[in-house]
GROMACS .gro file of C-alpha atoms in nm:
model
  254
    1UNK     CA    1   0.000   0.000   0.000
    2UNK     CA    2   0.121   0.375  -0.082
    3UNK     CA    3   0.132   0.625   0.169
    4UNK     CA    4  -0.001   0.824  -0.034
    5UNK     CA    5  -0.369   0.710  -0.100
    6UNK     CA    6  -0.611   0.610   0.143
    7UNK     CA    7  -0.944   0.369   0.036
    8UNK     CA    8  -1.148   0.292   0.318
    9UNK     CA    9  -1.393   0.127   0.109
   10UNK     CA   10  -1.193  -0.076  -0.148
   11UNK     CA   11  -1.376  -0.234  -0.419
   12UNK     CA   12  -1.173  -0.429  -0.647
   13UNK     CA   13  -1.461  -0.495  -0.921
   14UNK     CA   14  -1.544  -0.120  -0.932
   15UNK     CA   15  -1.577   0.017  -1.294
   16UNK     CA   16  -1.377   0.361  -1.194
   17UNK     CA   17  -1.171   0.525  -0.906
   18UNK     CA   18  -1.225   0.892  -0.812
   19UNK     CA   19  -0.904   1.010  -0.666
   20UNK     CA   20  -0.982   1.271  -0.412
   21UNK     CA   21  -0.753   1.594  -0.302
   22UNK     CA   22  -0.841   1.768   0.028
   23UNK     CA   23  -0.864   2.173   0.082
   24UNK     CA   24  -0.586   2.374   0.267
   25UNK     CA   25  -0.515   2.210   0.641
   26UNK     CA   26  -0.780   1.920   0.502
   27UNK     CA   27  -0.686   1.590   0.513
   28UNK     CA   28  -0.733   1.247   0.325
   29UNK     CA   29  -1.031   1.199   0.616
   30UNK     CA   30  -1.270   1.423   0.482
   31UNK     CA   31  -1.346   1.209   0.183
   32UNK     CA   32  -1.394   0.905   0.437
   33UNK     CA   33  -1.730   0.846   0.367
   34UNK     CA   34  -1.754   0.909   0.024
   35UNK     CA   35  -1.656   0.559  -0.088
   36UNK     CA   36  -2.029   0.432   0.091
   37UNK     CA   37  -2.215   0.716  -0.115
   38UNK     CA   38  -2.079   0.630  -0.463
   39UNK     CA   39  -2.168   0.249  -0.569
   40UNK     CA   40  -1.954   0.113  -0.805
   41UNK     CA   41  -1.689   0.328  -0.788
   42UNK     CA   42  -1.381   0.287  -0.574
   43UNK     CA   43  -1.282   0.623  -0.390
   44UNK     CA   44  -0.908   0.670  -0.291
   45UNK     CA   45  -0.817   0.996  -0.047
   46UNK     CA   46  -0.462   1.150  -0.099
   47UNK     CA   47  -0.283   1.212   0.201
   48UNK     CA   48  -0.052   1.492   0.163
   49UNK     CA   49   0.277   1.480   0.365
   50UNK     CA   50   0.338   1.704   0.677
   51UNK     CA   51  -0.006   1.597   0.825
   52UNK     CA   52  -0.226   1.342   0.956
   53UNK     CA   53  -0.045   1.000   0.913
   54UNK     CA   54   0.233   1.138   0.752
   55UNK     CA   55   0.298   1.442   1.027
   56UNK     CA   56   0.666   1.316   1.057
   57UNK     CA   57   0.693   1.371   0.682
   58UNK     CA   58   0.839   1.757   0.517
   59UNK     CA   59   0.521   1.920   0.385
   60UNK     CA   60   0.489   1.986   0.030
   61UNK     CA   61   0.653   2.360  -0.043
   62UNK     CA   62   0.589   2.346  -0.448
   63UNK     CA   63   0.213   2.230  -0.604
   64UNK     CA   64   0.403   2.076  -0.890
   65UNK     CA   65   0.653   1.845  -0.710
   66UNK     CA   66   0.349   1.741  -0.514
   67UNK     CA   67   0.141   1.689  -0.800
   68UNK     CA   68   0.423   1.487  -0.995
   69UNK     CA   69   0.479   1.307  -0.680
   70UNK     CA   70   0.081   1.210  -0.643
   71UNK     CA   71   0.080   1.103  -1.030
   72UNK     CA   72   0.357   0.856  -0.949
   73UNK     CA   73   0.125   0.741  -0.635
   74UNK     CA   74  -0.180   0.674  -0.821
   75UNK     CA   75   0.059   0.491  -1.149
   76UNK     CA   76   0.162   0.260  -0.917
   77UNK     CA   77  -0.139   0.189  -0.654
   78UNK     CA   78  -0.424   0.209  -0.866
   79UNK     CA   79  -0.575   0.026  -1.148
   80UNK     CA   80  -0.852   0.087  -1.377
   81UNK     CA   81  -0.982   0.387  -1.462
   82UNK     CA   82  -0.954   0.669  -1.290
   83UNK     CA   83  -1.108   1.043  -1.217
   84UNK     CA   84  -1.007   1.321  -0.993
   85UNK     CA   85  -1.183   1.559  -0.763
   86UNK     CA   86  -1.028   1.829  -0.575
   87UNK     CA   87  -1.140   2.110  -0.371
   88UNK     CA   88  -1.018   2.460  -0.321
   89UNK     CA   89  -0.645   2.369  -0.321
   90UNK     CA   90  -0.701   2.035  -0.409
   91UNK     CA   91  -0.858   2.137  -0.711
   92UNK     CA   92  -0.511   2.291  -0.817
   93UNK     CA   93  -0.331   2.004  -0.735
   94UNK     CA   94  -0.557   1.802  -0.913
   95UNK     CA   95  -0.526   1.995  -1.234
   96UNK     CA   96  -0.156   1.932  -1.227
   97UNK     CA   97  -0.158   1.578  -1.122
   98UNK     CA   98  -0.416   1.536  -1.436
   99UNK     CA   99  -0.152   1.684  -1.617
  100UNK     CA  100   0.155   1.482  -1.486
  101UNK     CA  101  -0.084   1.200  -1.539
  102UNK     CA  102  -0.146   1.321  -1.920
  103UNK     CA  103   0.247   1.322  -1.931
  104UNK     CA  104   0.210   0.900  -1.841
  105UNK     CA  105   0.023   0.819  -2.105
  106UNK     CA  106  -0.261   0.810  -1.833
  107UNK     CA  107  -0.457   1.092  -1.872
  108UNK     CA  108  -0.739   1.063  -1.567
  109UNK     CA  109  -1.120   0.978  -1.740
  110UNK     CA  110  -1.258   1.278  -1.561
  111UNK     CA  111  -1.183   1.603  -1.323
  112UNK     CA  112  -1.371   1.774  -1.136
  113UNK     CA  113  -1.309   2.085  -0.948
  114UNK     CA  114  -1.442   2.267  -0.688
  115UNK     CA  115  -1.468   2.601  -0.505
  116UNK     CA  116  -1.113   2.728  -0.700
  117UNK     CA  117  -1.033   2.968  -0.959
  118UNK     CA  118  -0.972   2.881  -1.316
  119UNK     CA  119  -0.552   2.867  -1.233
  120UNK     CA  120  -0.483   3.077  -1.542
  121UNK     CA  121  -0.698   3.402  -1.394
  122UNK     CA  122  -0.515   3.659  -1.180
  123UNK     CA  123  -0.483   3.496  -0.858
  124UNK     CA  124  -0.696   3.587  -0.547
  125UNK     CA  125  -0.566   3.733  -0.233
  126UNK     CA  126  -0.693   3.512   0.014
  127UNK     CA  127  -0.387   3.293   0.027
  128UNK     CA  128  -0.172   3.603   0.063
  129UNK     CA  129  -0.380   3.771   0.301
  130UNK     CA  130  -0.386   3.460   0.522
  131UNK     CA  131  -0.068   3.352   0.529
  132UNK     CA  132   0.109   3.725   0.676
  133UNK     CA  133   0.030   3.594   1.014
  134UNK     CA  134  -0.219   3.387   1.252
  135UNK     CA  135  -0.464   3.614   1.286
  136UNK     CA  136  -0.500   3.619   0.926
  137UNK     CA  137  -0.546   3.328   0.878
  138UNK     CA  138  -0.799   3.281   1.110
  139UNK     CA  139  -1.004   3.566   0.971
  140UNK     CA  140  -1.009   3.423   0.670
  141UNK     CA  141  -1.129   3.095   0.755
  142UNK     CA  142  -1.428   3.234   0.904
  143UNK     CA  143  -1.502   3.422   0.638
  144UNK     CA  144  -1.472   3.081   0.405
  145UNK     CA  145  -1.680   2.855   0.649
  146UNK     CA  146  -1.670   2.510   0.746
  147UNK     CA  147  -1.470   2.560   1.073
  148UNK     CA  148  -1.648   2.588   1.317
  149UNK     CA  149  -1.583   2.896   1.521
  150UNK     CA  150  -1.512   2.750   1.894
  151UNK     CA  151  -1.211   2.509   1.762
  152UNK     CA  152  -1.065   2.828   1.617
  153UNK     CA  153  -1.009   2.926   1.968
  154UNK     CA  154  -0.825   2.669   2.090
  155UNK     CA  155  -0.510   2.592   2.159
  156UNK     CA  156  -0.488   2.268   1.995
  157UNK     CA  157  -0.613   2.372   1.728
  158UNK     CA  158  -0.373   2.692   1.729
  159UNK     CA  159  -0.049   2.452   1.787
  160UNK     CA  160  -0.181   2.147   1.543
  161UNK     CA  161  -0.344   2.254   1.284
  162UNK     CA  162  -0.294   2.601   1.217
  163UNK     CA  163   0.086   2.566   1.101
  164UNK     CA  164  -0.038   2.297   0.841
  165UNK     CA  165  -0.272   2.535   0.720
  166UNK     CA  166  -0.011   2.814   0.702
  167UNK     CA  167   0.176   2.619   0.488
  168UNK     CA  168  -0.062   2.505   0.290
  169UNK     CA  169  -0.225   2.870   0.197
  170UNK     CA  170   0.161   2.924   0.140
  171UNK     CA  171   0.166   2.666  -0.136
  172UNK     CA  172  -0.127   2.791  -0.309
  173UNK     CA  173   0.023   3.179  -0.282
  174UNK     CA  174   0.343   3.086  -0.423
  175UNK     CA  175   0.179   2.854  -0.702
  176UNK     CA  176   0.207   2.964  -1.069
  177UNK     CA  177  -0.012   2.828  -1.357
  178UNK     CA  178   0.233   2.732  -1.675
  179UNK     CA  179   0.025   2.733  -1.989
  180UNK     CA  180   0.014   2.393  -2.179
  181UNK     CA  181  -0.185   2.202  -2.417
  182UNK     CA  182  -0.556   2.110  -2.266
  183UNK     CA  183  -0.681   1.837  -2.121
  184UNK     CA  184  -0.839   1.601  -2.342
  185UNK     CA  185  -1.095   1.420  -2.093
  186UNK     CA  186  -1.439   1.596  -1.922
  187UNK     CA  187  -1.398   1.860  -1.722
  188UNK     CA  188  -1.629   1.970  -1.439
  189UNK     CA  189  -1.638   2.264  -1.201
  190UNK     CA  190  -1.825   2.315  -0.891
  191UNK     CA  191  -1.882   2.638  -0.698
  192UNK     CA  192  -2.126   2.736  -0.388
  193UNK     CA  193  -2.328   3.041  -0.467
  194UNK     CA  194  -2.201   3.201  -0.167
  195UNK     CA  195  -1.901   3.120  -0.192
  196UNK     CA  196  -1.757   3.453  -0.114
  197UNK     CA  197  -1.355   3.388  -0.304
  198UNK     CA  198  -1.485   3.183  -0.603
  199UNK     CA  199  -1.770   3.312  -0.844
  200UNK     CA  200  -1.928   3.123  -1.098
  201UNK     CA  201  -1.742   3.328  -1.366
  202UNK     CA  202  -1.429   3.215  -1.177
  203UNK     CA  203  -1.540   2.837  -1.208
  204UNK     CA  204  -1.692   2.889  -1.539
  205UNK     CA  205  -1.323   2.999  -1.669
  206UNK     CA  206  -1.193   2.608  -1.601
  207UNK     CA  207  -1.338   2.591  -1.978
  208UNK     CA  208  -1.014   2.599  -2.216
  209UNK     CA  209  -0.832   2.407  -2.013
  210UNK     CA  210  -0.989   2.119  -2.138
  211UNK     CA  211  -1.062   2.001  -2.509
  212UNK     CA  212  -1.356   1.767  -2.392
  213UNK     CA  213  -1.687   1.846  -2.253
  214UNK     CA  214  -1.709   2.114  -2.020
  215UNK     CA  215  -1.939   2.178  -1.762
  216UNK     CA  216  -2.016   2.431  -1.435
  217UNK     CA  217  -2.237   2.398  -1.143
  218UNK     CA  218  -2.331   2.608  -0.911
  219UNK     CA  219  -2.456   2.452  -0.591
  220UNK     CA  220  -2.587   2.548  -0.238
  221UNK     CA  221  -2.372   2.690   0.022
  222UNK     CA  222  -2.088   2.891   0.062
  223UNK     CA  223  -1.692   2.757  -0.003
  224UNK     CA  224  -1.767   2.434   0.179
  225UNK     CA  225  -2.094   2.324   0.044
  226UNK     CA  226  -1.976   2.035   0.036
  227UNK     CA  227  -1.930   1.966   0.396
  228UNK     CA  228  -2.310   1.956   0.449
  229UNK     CA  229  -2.419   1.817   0.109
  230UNK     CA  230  -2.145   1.655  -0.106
  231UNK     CA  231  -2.220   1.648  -0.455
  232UNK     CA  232  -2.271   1.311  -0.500
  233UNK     CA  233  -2.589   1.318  -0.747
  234UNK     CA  234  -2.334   1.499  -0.993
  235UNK     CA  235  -2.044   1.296  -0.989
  236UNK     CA  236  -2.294   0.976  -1.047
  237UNK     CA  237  -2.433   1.181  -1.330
  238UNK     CA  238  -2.129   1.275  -1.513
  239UNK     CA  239  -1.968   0.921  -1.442
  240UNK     CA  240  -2.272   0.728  -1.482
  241UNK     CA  241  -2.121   0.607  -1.821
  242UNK     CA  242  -1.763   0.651  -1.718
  243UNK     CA  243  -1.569   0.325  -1.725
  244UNK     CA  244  -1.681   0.122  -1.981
  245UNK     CA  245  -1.398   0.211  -2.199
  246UNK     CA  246  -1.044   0.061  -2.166
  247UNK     CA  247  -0.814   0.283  -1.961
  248UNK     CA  248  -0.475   0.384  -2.205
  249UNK     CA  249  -0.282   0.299  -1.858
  250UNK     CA  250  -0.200  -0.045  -1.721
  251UNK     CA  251  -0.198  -0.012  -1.360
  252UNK     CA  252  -0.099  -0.236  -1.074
  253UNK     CA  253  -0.198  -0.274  -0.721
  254UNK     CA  254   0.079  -0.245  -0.441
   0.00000   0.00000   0.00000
C-alpha cells in the first residue's frame, strides 16, 4: 500500500476510481465516507505529507513536485480507470496531477473541481492575506466557512493545525499556472453560490483548459458546500457512463 492514498472502502470490481484531493489544512479523512455514497466506484483519499499519518513527513513547499509526486502514487497503486476531484487547493493540485498523469500516457477519465479559480486568472488574495500571520489566517477561515468557530479558539487547534494550514495557503500563494496544451478528458467545475472567493465566472473559466466536454455547477452553500451536502448526485451523473472504456494505462496494485 502507498502512503499516499487512502481507500477505506476498497472495491476491487469497481468500474472507476475517483481520486480525491483535500482543501488547505484538510486531510485524506474528509473524503472518508464518500466511498459508501458512490456504488460502483472505488474512492481513494490523498494524504498529503506534513499531516495526519504522515505528520513526521516535510510538507509539500511546491504544487508541482506534489502533483508529480501524487501522479507517481496513483501509477503505481491504482488500477482501472480513474477520475479526480479536488477542492479549493485540491482542485489545483488536481489539475496538475491530471496533467503529470497526461504526461504518463494516463490521462485521468474525468476532473472535477471545486470552489477554486480557473488557475490561469489573476490569482486571489486570500492565500496572501492569510498567510502574513495567525490572525490572518484565522479571519479568513471564518469568512470561508466550514470551521467551526469555537475550535478556532483553541489551543490545539492553534499549535496542530494552524501551522499545516499556514503552509498550505503558502503553497497555493506561491503557485504559478504554466500554460500547456488542454486536457483532453471531461472537465467539471463546482462552486457554492455564496461562496464569497470563487464566483461562478471564476469556475466557469476552467473551460479551455480542457478540449472535452465542459461543464459548471453552481450549488448550495458557501466555499464548503460540500461539507453539508457533497455532490454526490453529480459525480454519479457525469460518471454514470464513465468506465466502460479501456483505460490507455495499465496499472498495478501495491
Amino acid at each position: 500500500m502507498t502512503p499516499w492514498l487512502a481507500c477505506p472502502d476498497p472495491r476491487p470490481r469497481a468500474r472507476l476510481r475517483l481520486v480525491c484531493f483535500p482543501h488547505a489544512g484538510g486531510s485524506a479523512a474528509f473524503f472518508h465516507r464518500w466511498g459508501r455514497a458512490l456504488p460502483d466506484i472505488e474512492v481513494h483519499a490523498v494524504r498529503y505529507p506534513g499531516r495526519a499519518d504522515r505528520s513526521a513527513e516535510p510538507p509539500a513547499t511546491d504544487v508541482l513536485q506534489l502533483a508529480h509526486d501524487t501522479a507517481q502514487a496513483v501509477l503505481a497503486g491504482v488500477d482501472g480507470p480513474v477520475a479526480l476531484f479536488g477542492h479549493s487547493l485540491g482542485a489545483t493540485v488536481a489539475f496538475e496531477t491530471a496533467r503529470a498523469l497526461r504526461a504518463e500516457g494516463a490521462e485521468p477519465v474525468h476532473l472535477f473541481v471545486s470552489g477554486s479559480r480557473a488557475p490561469h486568472l489573476p490569482p486571489s488574495d486570500l492565500a496572501h492575506r492569510a498567510a502574513r500571520d495567525d490572525a490572518g489566517i484565522l479571519a479568513t477561515l471564518r469568512e470561508l466557512g466550514g470551521t467551526d468557530d469555537r475550535l478556532l479558539n483553541t489551543p490545539l487547534f492553534r499549535d496542530v493545525v494552524l501551522p499545516t494550514i499556514r503552509g498550505d495557503f503558502h503553497l497555493a500563494d506561491t503557485y504559478r499556472h504554466h500554460p500547456a496544451a488542454p486536457l483532453s478528458c471531461p472537465l467539471t467545475a463546482l462552486v457554492g453560490d455564496t461562496d464569497p472567493e470563487v464566483s461562478a465566472a471564476d469556475c466557469a473559466a476552467w473551460s479551455p483548459l480542457t478540449r472535452g466536454p465542459f461543464t459548471h455547477q453552481v450549488l448550495p452553500g458557501d466555499h464548503f458546500y460540500l461539507a453539508a451536502e457533497p455532490p454526490f448526485p453529480v459525480l454519479l451523473d457525469r460518471l454514470s457512463t464513465t468506465g466502460a472504456e479501456p483505460w490507455a494505462h495499465d496499472g498495478c496494485r501495491r
